Structures are given as C-alpha cells and as structure tokens.
C-alpha atoms as a PDB file:
ATOM      1  CA  MET A   1      56.688  22.737 -37.514  1.00  0.00           C
ATOM      2  CA  VAL A   2      55.508  20.965 -34.792  1.00  0.00           C
ATOM      3  CA  SER A   3      54.515  23.259 -31.847  1.00  0.00           C
ATOM      4  CA  ILE A   4      54.295  21.946 -28.159  1.00  0.00           C
ATOM      5  CA  TYR A   5      52.789  23.760 -25.581  1.00  0.00           C
ATOM      6  CA  LYS A   6      54.478  23.318 -21.970  1.00  0.00           C
ATOM      7  CA  TYR A   7      53.017  24.066 -18.896  1.00  0.00           C
ATOM      8  CA  THR A   8      54.752  25.662 -15.845  1.00  0.00           C
ATOM      9  CA  TYR A   9      53.972  27.108 -12.649  1.00  0.00           C
ATOM     10  CA  ILE A  10      55.033  31.009 -12.200  1.00  0.00           C
ATOM     11  CA  ALA A  11      54.223  32.515  -8.949  1.00  0.00           C
ATOM     12  CA  GLY A  12      51.396  30.187  -8.406  1.00  0.00           C
ATOM     13  CA  GLU A  13      49.668  30.289 -11.811  1.00  0.00           C
ATOM     14  CA  LEU A  14      50.145  27.751 -14.653  1.00  0.00           C
ATOM     15  CA  VAL A  15      51.869  29.640 -17.484  1.00  0.00           C
ATOM     16  CA  MET A  16      51.577  28.023 -21.164  1.00  0.00           C
ATOM     17  CA  ASP A  17      54.766  28.074 -23.084  1.00  0.00           C
ATOM     18  CA  ASN A  18      54.720  27.861 -26.879  1.00  0.00           C
ATOM     19  CA  THR A  19      58.097  26.193 -28.129  1.00  0.00           C
ATOM     20  CA  ASP A  20      58.909  25.673 -31.618  1.00  0.00           C
ATOM     21  CA  LEU A  21      60.664  22.703 -32.203  1.00  0.00           C
ATOM     22  CA  SER A  22      60.669  22.857 -36.314  1.00  0.00           C
ATOM     23  CA  GLY A  23      63.785  21.100 -37.618  1.00  0.00           C
ATOM     24  CA  LYS A  24      64.403  18.926 -34.270  1.00  0.00           C
ATOM     25  CA  ASP A  25      64.385  15.339 -34.004  1.00  0.00           C
ATOM     26  CA  ASP A  26      60.870  13.812 -33.459  1.00  0.00           C
ATOM     27  CA  VAL A  27      60.373  14.522 -29.745  1.00  0.00           C
ATOM     28  CA  GLU A  28      57.638  13.382 -27.505  1.00  0.00           C
ATOM     29  CA  PRO A  29      55.456  16.368 -26.114  1.00  0.00           C
ATOM     30  CA  THR A  30      56.229  16.564 -22.278  1.00  0.00           C
ATOM     31  CA  THR A  31      54.598  18.774 -19.902  1.00  0.00           C
ATOM     32  CA  ASP A  32      55.301  19.659 -16.233  1.00  0.00           C
ATOM     33  CA  VAL A  33      51.785  19.254 -15.271  1.00  0.00           C
ATOM     34  CA  ASP A  34      49.421  16.247 -16.292  1.00  0.00           C
ATOM     35  CA  ILE A  35      46.089  17.702 -17.632  1.00  0.00           C
ATOM     36  CA  VAL A  36      42.877  15.678 -16.887  1.00  0.00           C
ATOM     37  CA  PRO A  37      39.963  16.009 -18.044  1.00  0.00           C
ATOM     38  CA  ASN A  38      37.232  18.147 -16.098  1.00  0.00           C
ATOM     39  CA  ASN A  39      34.257  15.132 -15.661  1.00  0.00           C
ATOM     40  CA  SER A  40      33.188  16.837 -12.256  1.00  0.00           C
ATOM     41  CA  THR A  41      29.211  15.813 -11.831  1.00  0.00           C
ATOM     42  CA  GLU A  42      28.800  18.245  -9.177  1.00  0.00           C
ATOM     43  CA  LYS A  43      25.101  19.804  -9.621  1.00  0.00           C
ATOM     44  CA  GLU A  44      25.078  23.535 -10.226  1.00  0.00           C
ATOM     45  CA  THR A  45      22.578  25.275  -8.099  1.00  0.00           C
ATOM     46  CA  ILE A  46      20.538  28.209  -8.550  1.00  0.00           C
ATOM     47  CA  SER A  47      18.797  30.720  -6.292  1.00  0.00           C
ATOM     48  CA  GLU A  48      14.764  30.086  -5.401  1.00  0.00           C
ATOM     49  CA  GLU A  49      14.046  33.151  -7.449  1.00  0.00           C
ATOM     50  CA  MET A  50      15.686  31.964 -10.638  1.00  0.00           C
ATOM     51  CA  SER A  51      13.897  28.681 -10.149  1.00  0.00           C
ATOM     52  CA  LYS A  52      10.509  30.181 -10.082  1.00  0.00           C
ATOM     53  CA  ILE A  53      11.546  32.085 -13.137  1.00  0.00           C
ATOM     54  CA  LEU A  54      12.397  28.937 -15.134  1.00  0.00           C
ATOM     55  CA  GLY A  55       9.666  26.898 -14.003  1.00  0.00           C
ATOM     56  CA  GLU A  56       9.135  23.955 -12.290  1.00  0.00           C
ATOM     57  CA  ASP A  57      11.349  20.952 -12.850  1.00  0.00           C
ATOM     58  CA  GLN A  58       8.955  17.791 -13.962  1.00  0.00           C
ATOM     59  CA  ASP A  59      11.924  15.482 -13.493  1.00  0.00           C
ATOM     60  CA  ALA A  60      12.374  16.575  -9.753  1.00  0.00           C
ATOM     61  CA  LYS A  61      11.067  13.554  -7.333  1.00  0.00           C
ATOM     62  CA  LYS A  62       8.259  15.106  -5.118  1.00  0.00           C
ATOM     63  CA  GLN A  63       8.224  12.260  -2.459  1.00  0.00           C
ATOM     64  CA  ILE A  64       9.431  12.467   1.003  1.00  0.00           C
ATOM     65  CA  LYS A  65      12.267  10.445   1.771  1.00  0.00           C
ATOM     66  CA  VAL A  66      11.834   8.767   5.015  1.00  0.00           C
ATOM     67  CA  LYS A  67      13.596   5.951   6.923  1.00  0.00           C
ATOM     68  CA  PHE A  68      10.899   4.020   8.909  1.00  0.00           C
ATOM     69  CA  HIS A  69      11.811   2.243  12.828  1.00  0.00           C
ATOM     70  CA  ALA A  70      12.125  -1.451  11.809  1.00  0.00           C
ATOM     71  CA  GLU A  71       9.880  -2.291  14.879  1.00  0.00           C
ATOM     72  CA  LEU A  72       7.329   0.338  13.815  1.00  0.00           C
ATOM     73  CA  ARG A  73       7.130  -1.196  10.318  1.00  0.00           C
ATOM     74  CA  ASN A  74       7.001  -4.770  10.955  1.00  0.00           C
ATOM     75  CA  ARG A  75       4.156  -4.278  13.055  1.00  0.00           C
ATOM     76  CA  TRP A  76       1.890  -1.719  10.935  1.00  0.00           C
ATOM     77  CA  GLN A  77       2.502  -3.903   7.971  1.00  0.00           C
ATOM     78  CA  LYS A  78       1.476  -6.785   9.543  1.00  0.00           C
ATOM     79  CA  TRP A  79      -1.897  -5.073  11.089  1.00  0.00           C
ATOM     80  CA  MET A  80      -2.783  -3.774   7.453  1.00  0.00           C
ATOM     81  CA  ARG A  81      -2.427  -7.082   6.196  1.00  0.00           C
ATOM     82  CA  ASP A  82      -4.176  -9.203   8.899  1.00  0.00           C
ATOM     83  CA  GLY A  83      -6.110  -6.788  10.939  1.00  0.00           C
ATOM     84  CA  LEU A  84      -5.253  -4.767  14.351  1.00  0.00           C
ATOM     85  CA  PRO A  85      -5.867  -7.354  17.207  1.00  0.00           C
ATOM     86  CA  GLU A  86      -9.429  -6.866  18.900  1.00  0.00           C
ATOM     87  CA  SER A  87      -7.826  -6.370  22.145  1.00  0.00           C
ATOM     88  CA  ASN A  88      -5.842  -3.549  20.902  1.00  0.00           C
ATOM     89  CA  LYS A  89      -8.723  -1.852  19.056  1.00  0.00           C
ATOM     90  CA  LYS A  90     -11.148  -1.980  22.123  1.00  0.00           C
ATOM     91  CA  VAL A  91      -8.804  -0.452  24.361  1.00  0.00           C
ATOM     92  CA  ILE A  92      -8.169   2.567  22.009  1.00  0.00           C
ATOM     93  CA  LEU A  93     -11.687   3.324  21.099  1.00  0.00           C
ATOM     94  CA  GLU A  94     -12.559   3.268  24.654  1.00  0.00           C
ATOM     95  CA  MET A  95      -9.842   5.836  25.203  1.00  0.00           C
ATOM     96  CA  CYS A  96     -10.953   8.136  22.315  1.00  0.00           C
ATOM     97  CA  PRO A  97     -14.529   8.986  23.016  1.00  0.00           C
ATOM     98  CA  ARG A  98     -16.265  10.210  20.066  1.00  0.00           C
ATOM     99  CA  LYS A  99     -19.409  11.608  21.778  1.00  0.00           C
ATOM    100  CA  ARG A 100     -17.830  14.273  23.572  1.00  0.00           C
ATOM    101  CA  ASP A 101     -16.638  17.892  22.856  1.00  0.00           C
ATOM    102  CA  LEU A 102     -15.535  16.700  19.549  1.00  0.00           C
ATOM    103  CA  PHE A 103     -18.525  14.259  17.980  1.00  0.00           C
ATOM    104  CA  SER A 104     -17.050  11.894  15.919  1.00  0.00           C
ATOM    105  CA  GLU A 105     -19.562   8.906  16.233  1.00  0.00           C
ATOM    106  CA  ALA A 106     -21.326   7.547  12.941  1.00  0.00           C
ATOM    107  CA  PHE A 107     -24.451   8.805  11.996  1.00  0.00           C
ATOM    108  CA  LYS A 108     -27.386   6.911  12.722  1.00  0.00           C
ATOM    109  CA  ILE A 109     -29.665   5.924   9.824  1.00  0.00           C
ATOM    110  CA  ASN A 110     -33.085   7.913   9.913  1.00  0.00           C
ATOM    111  CA  ILE A 111     -35.760   5.800  11.255  1.00  0.00           C
ATOM    112  CA  GLU A 112     -37.999   6.806   8.465  1.00  0.00           C
ATOM    113  CA  ILE A 113     -34.972   5.484   5.895  1.00  0.00           C
ATOM    114  CA  ILE A 114     -35.280   2.003   7.572  1.00  0.00           C
ATOM    115  CA  LEU A 115     -38.895   1.558   7.097  1.00  0.00           C
ATOM    116  CA  VAL A 116     -38.603   2.264   3.341  1.00  0.00           C
ATOM    117  CA  PRO A 117     -38.712  -1.102   1.609  1.00  0.00           C
ATOM    118  CA  ALA A 118     -36.070  -0.208  -1.073  1.00  0.00           C
ATOM    119  CA  LEU A 119     -33.617  -0.618   1.714  1.00  0.00           C
ATOM    120  CA  THR A 120     -32.975  -4.132   1.025  1.00  0.00           C
ATOM    121  CA  GLU A 121     -31.619  -6.811   3.365  1.00  0.00           C
ATOM    122  CA  VAL A 122     -28.252  -6.602   1.629  1.00  0.00           C
ATOM    123  CA  ALA A 123     -27.662  -2.859   2.544  1.00  0.00           C
ATOM    124  CA  THR A 124     -29.112  -3.256   5.935  1.00  0.00           C
ATOM    125  CA  LYS A 125     -26.472  -5.933   6.697  1.00  0.00           C
ATOM    126  CA  ARG A 126     -23.402  -3.857   5.001  1.00  0.00           C
ATOM    127  CA  ASP A 127     -24.371  -0.519   6.988  1.00  0.00           C
ATOM    128  CA  PRO A 128     -23.062  -2.067  10.280  1.00  0.00           C
ATOM    129  CA  HIS A 129     -19.686  -2.648   8.325  1.00  0.00           C
ATOM    130  CA  PHE A 130     -19.642   1.095   7.429  1.00  0.00           C
ATOM    131  CA  VAL A 131     -20.431   2.073  10.995  1.00  0.00           C
ATOM    132  CA  LYS A 132     -17.475   0.161  12.323  1.00  0.00           C
ATOM    133  CA  THR A 133     -14.999   1.553  10.044  1.00  0.00           C
ATOM    134  CA  GLN A 134     -16.328   5.139  10.375  1.00  0.00           C
ATOM    135  CA  ASN A 135     -16.133   4.828  14.009  1.00  0.00           C
ATOM    136  CA  CYS A 136     -12.487   3.929  14.010  1.00  0.00           C
ATOM    137  CA  VAL A 137     -12.003   7.229  11.884  1.00  0.00           C
ATOM    138  CA  GLY A 138     -13.798   8.931  14.344  1.00  0.00           C
ATOM    139  CA  SER A 139     -11.600   7.799  17.101  1.00  0.00           C
ATOM    140  CA  VAL A 140      -8.540   9.047  14.899  1.00  0.00           C
ATOM    141  CA  ILE A 141     -10.037  12.057  14.530  1.00  0.00           C
ATOM    142  CA  VAL A 142     -10.486  12.220  18.224  1.00  0.00           C
ATOM    143  CA  ALA A 143      -6.750  11.094  18.949  1.00  0.00           C
ATOM    144  CA  LEU A 144      -5.273  13.468  16.340  1.00  0.00           C
ATOM    145  CA  ALA A 145      -6.805  16.398  17.394  1.00  0.00           C
ATOM    146  CA  ALA A 146      -5.877  15.675  21.420  1.00  0.00           C
ATOM    147  CA  ALA A 147      -2.498  15.663  20.085  1.00  0.00           C
ATOM    148  CA  MET A 148      -2.656  18.806  18.072  1.00  0.00           C
ATOM    149  CA  SER A 149      -4.336  20.594  20.728  1.00  0.00           C
ATOM    150  CA  MET A 150      -1.297  19.695  22.997  1.00  0.00           C
ATOM    151  CA  LEU A 151       1.116  21.418  20.542  1.00  0.00           C
ATOM    152  CA  LEU A 152      -1.221  24.432  19.725  1.00  0.00           C
ATOM    153  CA  LYS A 153      -1.470  25.102  24.021  1.00  0.00           C
ATOM    154  CA  GLY A 154       2.054  24.996  24.511  1.00  0.00           C
ATOM    155  CA  PRO A 155       1.914  24.634  28.336  1.00  0.00           C
ATOM    156  CA  GLU A 156       5.009  26.281  30.049  1.00  0.00           C
ATOM    157  CA  LYS A 157       6.104  23.059  31.482  1.00  0.00           C
ATOM    158  CA  GLY A 158       6.470  21.374  28.042  1.00  0.00           C
ATOM    159  CA  ILE A 159       4.699  18.813  26.235  1.00  0.00           C
ATOM    160  CA  ASP A 160       3.955  15.598  28.081  1.00  0.00           C
ATOM    161  CA  TYR A 161       6.096  13.642  25.318  1.00  0.00           C
ATOM    162  CA  GLU A 162       5.185  10.261  26.537  1.00  0.00           C
ATOM    163  CA  LYS A 163       1.242  11.225  26.116  1.00  0.00           C
ATOM    164  CA  PHE A 164       1.857  12.735  22.759  1.00  0.00           C
ATOM    165  CA  THR A 165       3.442   9.780  21.597  1.00  0.00           C
ATOM    166  CA  LYS A 166       0.551   7.727  22.985  1.00  0.00           C
ATOM    167  CA  TYR A 167      -1.738   9.695  20.554  1.00  0.00           C
ATOM    168  CA  LEU A 168       0.156   9.255  17.453  1.00  0.00           C
ATOM    169  CA  CYS A 169       0.610   5.449  17.970  1.00  0.00           C
ATOM    170  CA  ASP A 170      -3.056   4.801  18.884  1.00  0.00           C
ATOM    171  CA  VAL A 171      -3.817   7.094  15.567  1.00  0.00           C
ATOM    172  CA  GLY A 172      -1.365   4.788  13.382  1.00  0.00           C
ATOM    173  CA  GLN A 173      -2.816   1.473  14.854  1.00  0.00           C
ATOM    174  CA  LEU A 174      -6.372   2.494  14.170  1.00  0.00           C
ATOM    175  CA  LEU A 175      -5.667   3.883  10.385  1.00  0.00           C
ATOM    176  CA  THR A 176      -3.993   0.090   9.873  1.00  0.00           C
ATOM    177  CA  GLU A 177      -7.423  -1.231  11.058  1.00  0.00           C
ATOM    178  CA  VAL A 178      -9.251   1.191   8.480  1.00  0.00           C
ATOM    179  CA  TYR A 179      -7.058   0.032   5.759  1.00  0.00           C
ATOM    180  CA  HIS A 180      -7.526  -3.602   6.510  1.00  0.00           C
ATOM    181  CA  GLN A 181     -11.251  -3.101   6.417  1.00  0.00           C
ATOM    182  CA  LYS A 182     -11.255  -1.212   3.107  1.00  0.00           C
ATOM    183  CA  SER A 183      -9.410  -4.202   1.639  1.00  0.00           C
ATOM    184  CA  LEU A 184     -12.001  -6.583   3.334  1.00  0.00           C
ATOM    185  CA  SER A 185     -14.751  -4.556   1.588  1.00  0.00           C
ATOM    186  CA  ARG A 186     -13.249  -4.698  -1.869  1.00  0.00           C
ATOM    187  CA  LYS A 187     -12.666  -8.611  -1.552  1.00  0.00           C
ATOM    188  CA  VAL A 188     -16.390  -8.896  -0.433  1.00  0.00           C
ATOM    189  CA  PHE A 189     -17.538  -6.767  -3.473  1.00  0.00           C
ATOM    190  CA  ILE A 190     -15.414  -8.662  -5.970  1.00  0.00           C
ATOM    191  CA  THR A 191     -15.787 -11.969  -4.408  1.00  0.00           C
ATOM    192  CA  THR A 192     -19.699 -12.251  -4.936  1.00  0.00           C
ATOM    193  CA  LEU A 193     -19.242 -11.725  -8.830  1.00  0.00           C
ATOM    194  CA  MET A 194     -17.123 -14.368  -9.327  1.00  0.00           C
ATOM    195  CA  ASN A 195     -17.637 -18.266 -10.303  1.00  0.00           C
ATOM    196  CA  LYS A 196     -18.539 -19.772  -7.162  1.00  0.00           C
ATOM    197  CA  ALA A 197     -16.144 -22.855  -7.873  1.00  0.00           C
ATOM    198  CA  VAL A 198     -13.134 -20.004  -7.140  1.00  0.00           C
ATOM    199  CA  LYS A 199     -15.089 -18.271  -4.318  1.00  0.00           C
ATOM    200  CA  PRO A 200     -13.336 -20.342  -1.456  1.00  0.00           C
ATOM    201  CA  THR A 201     -10.131 -19.949  -2.902  1.00  0.00           C
ATOM    202  CA  MET A 202     -10.521 -16.239  -2.933  1.00  0.00           C
ATOM    203  CA  GLU A 203     -11.881 -15.932   0.846  1.00  0.00           C
ATOM    204  CA  ALA A 204      -9.171 -17.757   1.794  1.00  0.00           C
ATOM    205  CA  ALA A 205      -6.570 -15.623  -0.220  1.00  0.00           C
ATOM    206  CA  LYS A 206      -3.902 -13.433   2.010  1.00  0.00           C
ATOM    207  CA  SER A 207      -3.164  -9.694   0.343  1.00  0.00           C
ATOM    208  CA  ASP A 208       0.493  -8.833  -0.038  1.00  0.00           C
ATOM    209  CA  GLN A 209       1.230  -6.266  -2.874  1.00  0.00           C
ATOM    210  CA  TRP A 210      -2.032  -7.968  -4.925  1.00  0.00           C
ATOM    211  CA  LEU A 211      -5.502  -7.842  -2.940  1.00  0.00           C
ATOM    212  CA  TYR A 212      -5.641 -11.469  -3.426  1.00  0.00           C
ATOM    213  CA  GLY A 213      -1.866 -12.293  -3.010  1.00  0.00           C
ATOM    214  CA  LYS A 214       0.796 -12.700  -5.615  1.00  0.00           C
ATOM    215  CA  LYS A 215      -0.038 -16.463  -6.043  1.00  0.00           C
ATOM    216  CA  PHE A 216      -3.456 -16.243  -6.542  1.00  0.00           C
ATOM    217  CA  GLY A 217      -3.608 -17.555 -10.033  1.00  0.00           C
ATOM    218  CA  GLU A 218      -1.676 -20.397  -8.748  1.00  0.00           C
ATOM    219  CA  GLN A 219      -3.997 -21.415  -6.278  1.00  0.00           C
ATOM    220  CA  VAL A 220      -6.997 -21.012  -8.598  1.00  0.00           C
ATOM    221  CA  LYS A 221      -5.379 -23.636 -10.961  1.00  0.00           C
ATOM    222  CA  GLU A 222      -4.795 -26.114  -7.996  1.00  0.00           C
ATOM    223  CA  ALA A 223      -8.174 -25.436  -6.987  1.00  0.00           C
ATOM    224  CA  LYS A 224      -9.468 -26.555 -10.246  1.00  0.00           C
ATOM    225  CA  SER A 225      -7.481 -29.563 -10.502  1.00  0.00           C
ATOM    226  CA  LEU A 226      -8.742 -30.622  -7.451  1.00  0.00           C
ATOM    227  CA  GLU A 227     -12.297 -30.119  -8.547  1.00  0.00           C
ATOM    228  CA  LYS A 228     -11.914 -32.137 -11.551  1.00  0.00           C
ATOM    229  CA  ALA A 229      -9.882 -34.804  -9.654  1.00  0.00           C
ATOM    230  CA  CYS A 230     -12.400 -35.298  -7.319  1.00  0.00           C
ATOM    231  CA  ALA A 231     -15.014 -35.405 -10.116  1.00  0.00           C
ATOM    232  CA  ASN A 232     -13.144 -38.318 -11.741  1.00  0.00           C
ATOM    233  CA  ILE A 233     -13.038 -40.205  -8.880  1.00  0.00           C
ATOM    234  CA  LYS A 234     -16.598 -39.963  -7.514  1.00  0.00           C
ATOM    235  CA  ALA A 235     -18.974 -43.189  -7.828  1.00  0.00           C
ATOM    236  CA  PRO A 236     -21.355 -42.799 -10.942  1.00  0.00           C
ATOM    237  CA  GLU A 237     -25.062 -42.254  -9.974  1.00  0.00           C
ATOM    238  CA  LYS A 238     -27.512 -45.370  -9.974  1.00  0.00           C
ATOM    239  CA  THR A 239     -29.788 -45.447 -13.106  1.00  0.00           C
ATOM    240  CA  THR A 240     -33.455 -46.802 -12.272  1.00  0.00           C
ATOM    241  CA  ASN A 241     -34.861 -49.090 -14.977  1.00  0.00           C
ATOM    242  CA  SER A 242     -38.094 -47.710 -15.766  1.00  0.00           C
ATOM    243  CA  ARG A 243     -39.593 -50.784 -17.791  1.00  0.00           C
ATOM    244  CA  GLN A 244     -42.345 -52.650 -16.059  1.00  0.00           C
ATOM    245  CA  PRO A 245     -41.939 -56.533 -15.915  1.00  0.00           C
ATOM    246  CA  LEU A 246     -44.598 -58.230 -18.650  1.00  0.00           C
ATOM    247  CA  ARG A 247     -47.430 -59.773 -16.950  1.00  0.00           C
ATOM    248  CA  ALA A 248     -49.386 -62.499 -18.171  1.00  0.00           C
ATOM    249  CA  SER A 249     -52.924 -61.419 -17.167  1.00  0.00           C
ATOM    250  CA  GLY A 250     -54.984 -62.551 -20.669  1.00  0.00           C
ATOM    251  CA  ILE A 251     -53.065 -66.058 -20.592  1.00  0.00           C
ATOM    252  CA  ARG A 252     -54.698 -69.086 -19.118  1.00  0.00           C
ATOM    253  CA  GLU A 253     -53.364 -72.082 -17.699  1.00  0.00           C
ATOM    254  CA  MET A 254     -54.442 -75.023 -20.430  1.00  0.00           C
END
C-alpha cells in the first residue's frame, strides 16, 4: 500500500489529505504546493536579561566598526610612519600651552640628580628625547581637555564646531607624532645591539607593518653581498720586507 500526502489550501490554511492509492497503477506523488526545506539563516535574538543569564558570548567580536575618511586616514598613516612636519607641530604646540591652568609640561630633572656621577652620558642624551615626547602628550591633554570642556559647559548658543573640530585634529596630529617617536626609540634601542655591518641598513629602513619594513631581510642580504663584493676588489695590502741586506763589513779588498 502506498500512501500519498496531498496538500491543499482550505480557507487560507494548508491541509494534508492522506489518500490510499493501493491497487492502483504506479503513480508519481503530486502536490498542489511545492515543499521547500527551511534553510533560513535568520539569527535568533534573545532579551538582554536572558543574555546576561546565559553568560558572555566569547565568540562575539568586541571591536568597533569604523569607516575612516580617506583623507584623514592617508594623512595620519603617513605621519605615523614618517613623523609630523615640524611646521605643523610647532604651531600646535604653541596653540596648546602646557604651563597654565592645566599644567602638563614635562617635569625637569632635579639638580641633585644631574650632579650625580651615576647619571651616565647616555642617560643625559636620552632624556631630552623623552622630554620632547612627553611635551607632545602634554599638549594632547590640553587640547583634549579644551574640547571636553566645550561639551561640559553646554553654551546656550551651541558649540563652536569649527573650534571643537580643530582641537580634535590637533590631538590626532600630535598623537601621530608620538607614535612615530616611540617607533624611533624602539629602533635606537634595538639597533645599538646589532652588528655594525647591518646598522646602516637598519637606520635607513622604513617602517610599515614591521618596525624595519617587510623587505628588511632582502635589504640585509643585499648589503652583505655588496660588502663581500667590495672586499674582493679591494687592493691587497703591501707587505714590507724586514730582511736587511748583507753587509761586507768584515771583508777587505785584496
């Protein structure tokens, strides 16, 4: 006995009709409505309270999704890699005073410390670089505080968005400079520990996703090959003969 399920619509509802076709010729089952498997990938949602009960979803991505403006992205990436132009930096540092109400100037080293012999020459030379970076961060703090103060005061006439945007742009530019300076600090620390033969290559290397650039390995190989080639064509050093000529001091002419 073969049972065929026939589906029909009655009063807007799908009704199944079980028809007995035993004893009849082979008949292909037919339906008035095609049944399509439910492959829906629609995400099921739950309430926030239930989500807390179930616990945090470890697979859920926490990163924010931001679409950066191309003009801003291109400028900031270049400054992070090559440093902020000195003219830009000078103007911003002058516009963001660090010695007023919100003191953010890099602290000076106490005179007692400077006179200590243990403060080596290397430490004395490095400190101005740290001061330079710290003053950039100090100006960032001033500019950011100024922008936040505009929001907190809530003026009746509204916020001066041009001035507000200027503060944020100054913050971004100075932070790209700080980023660049920290890359330089890392390079100086690492390069001093390396072989002298590769130091010139390391100092000239440009950072990308790698501190010394993704082609650094190839550049080192080229430098070594060049050094080897120069050594092969170098003129051999002249050797001096230490043997003295024989003297006939004890021989008389006959």
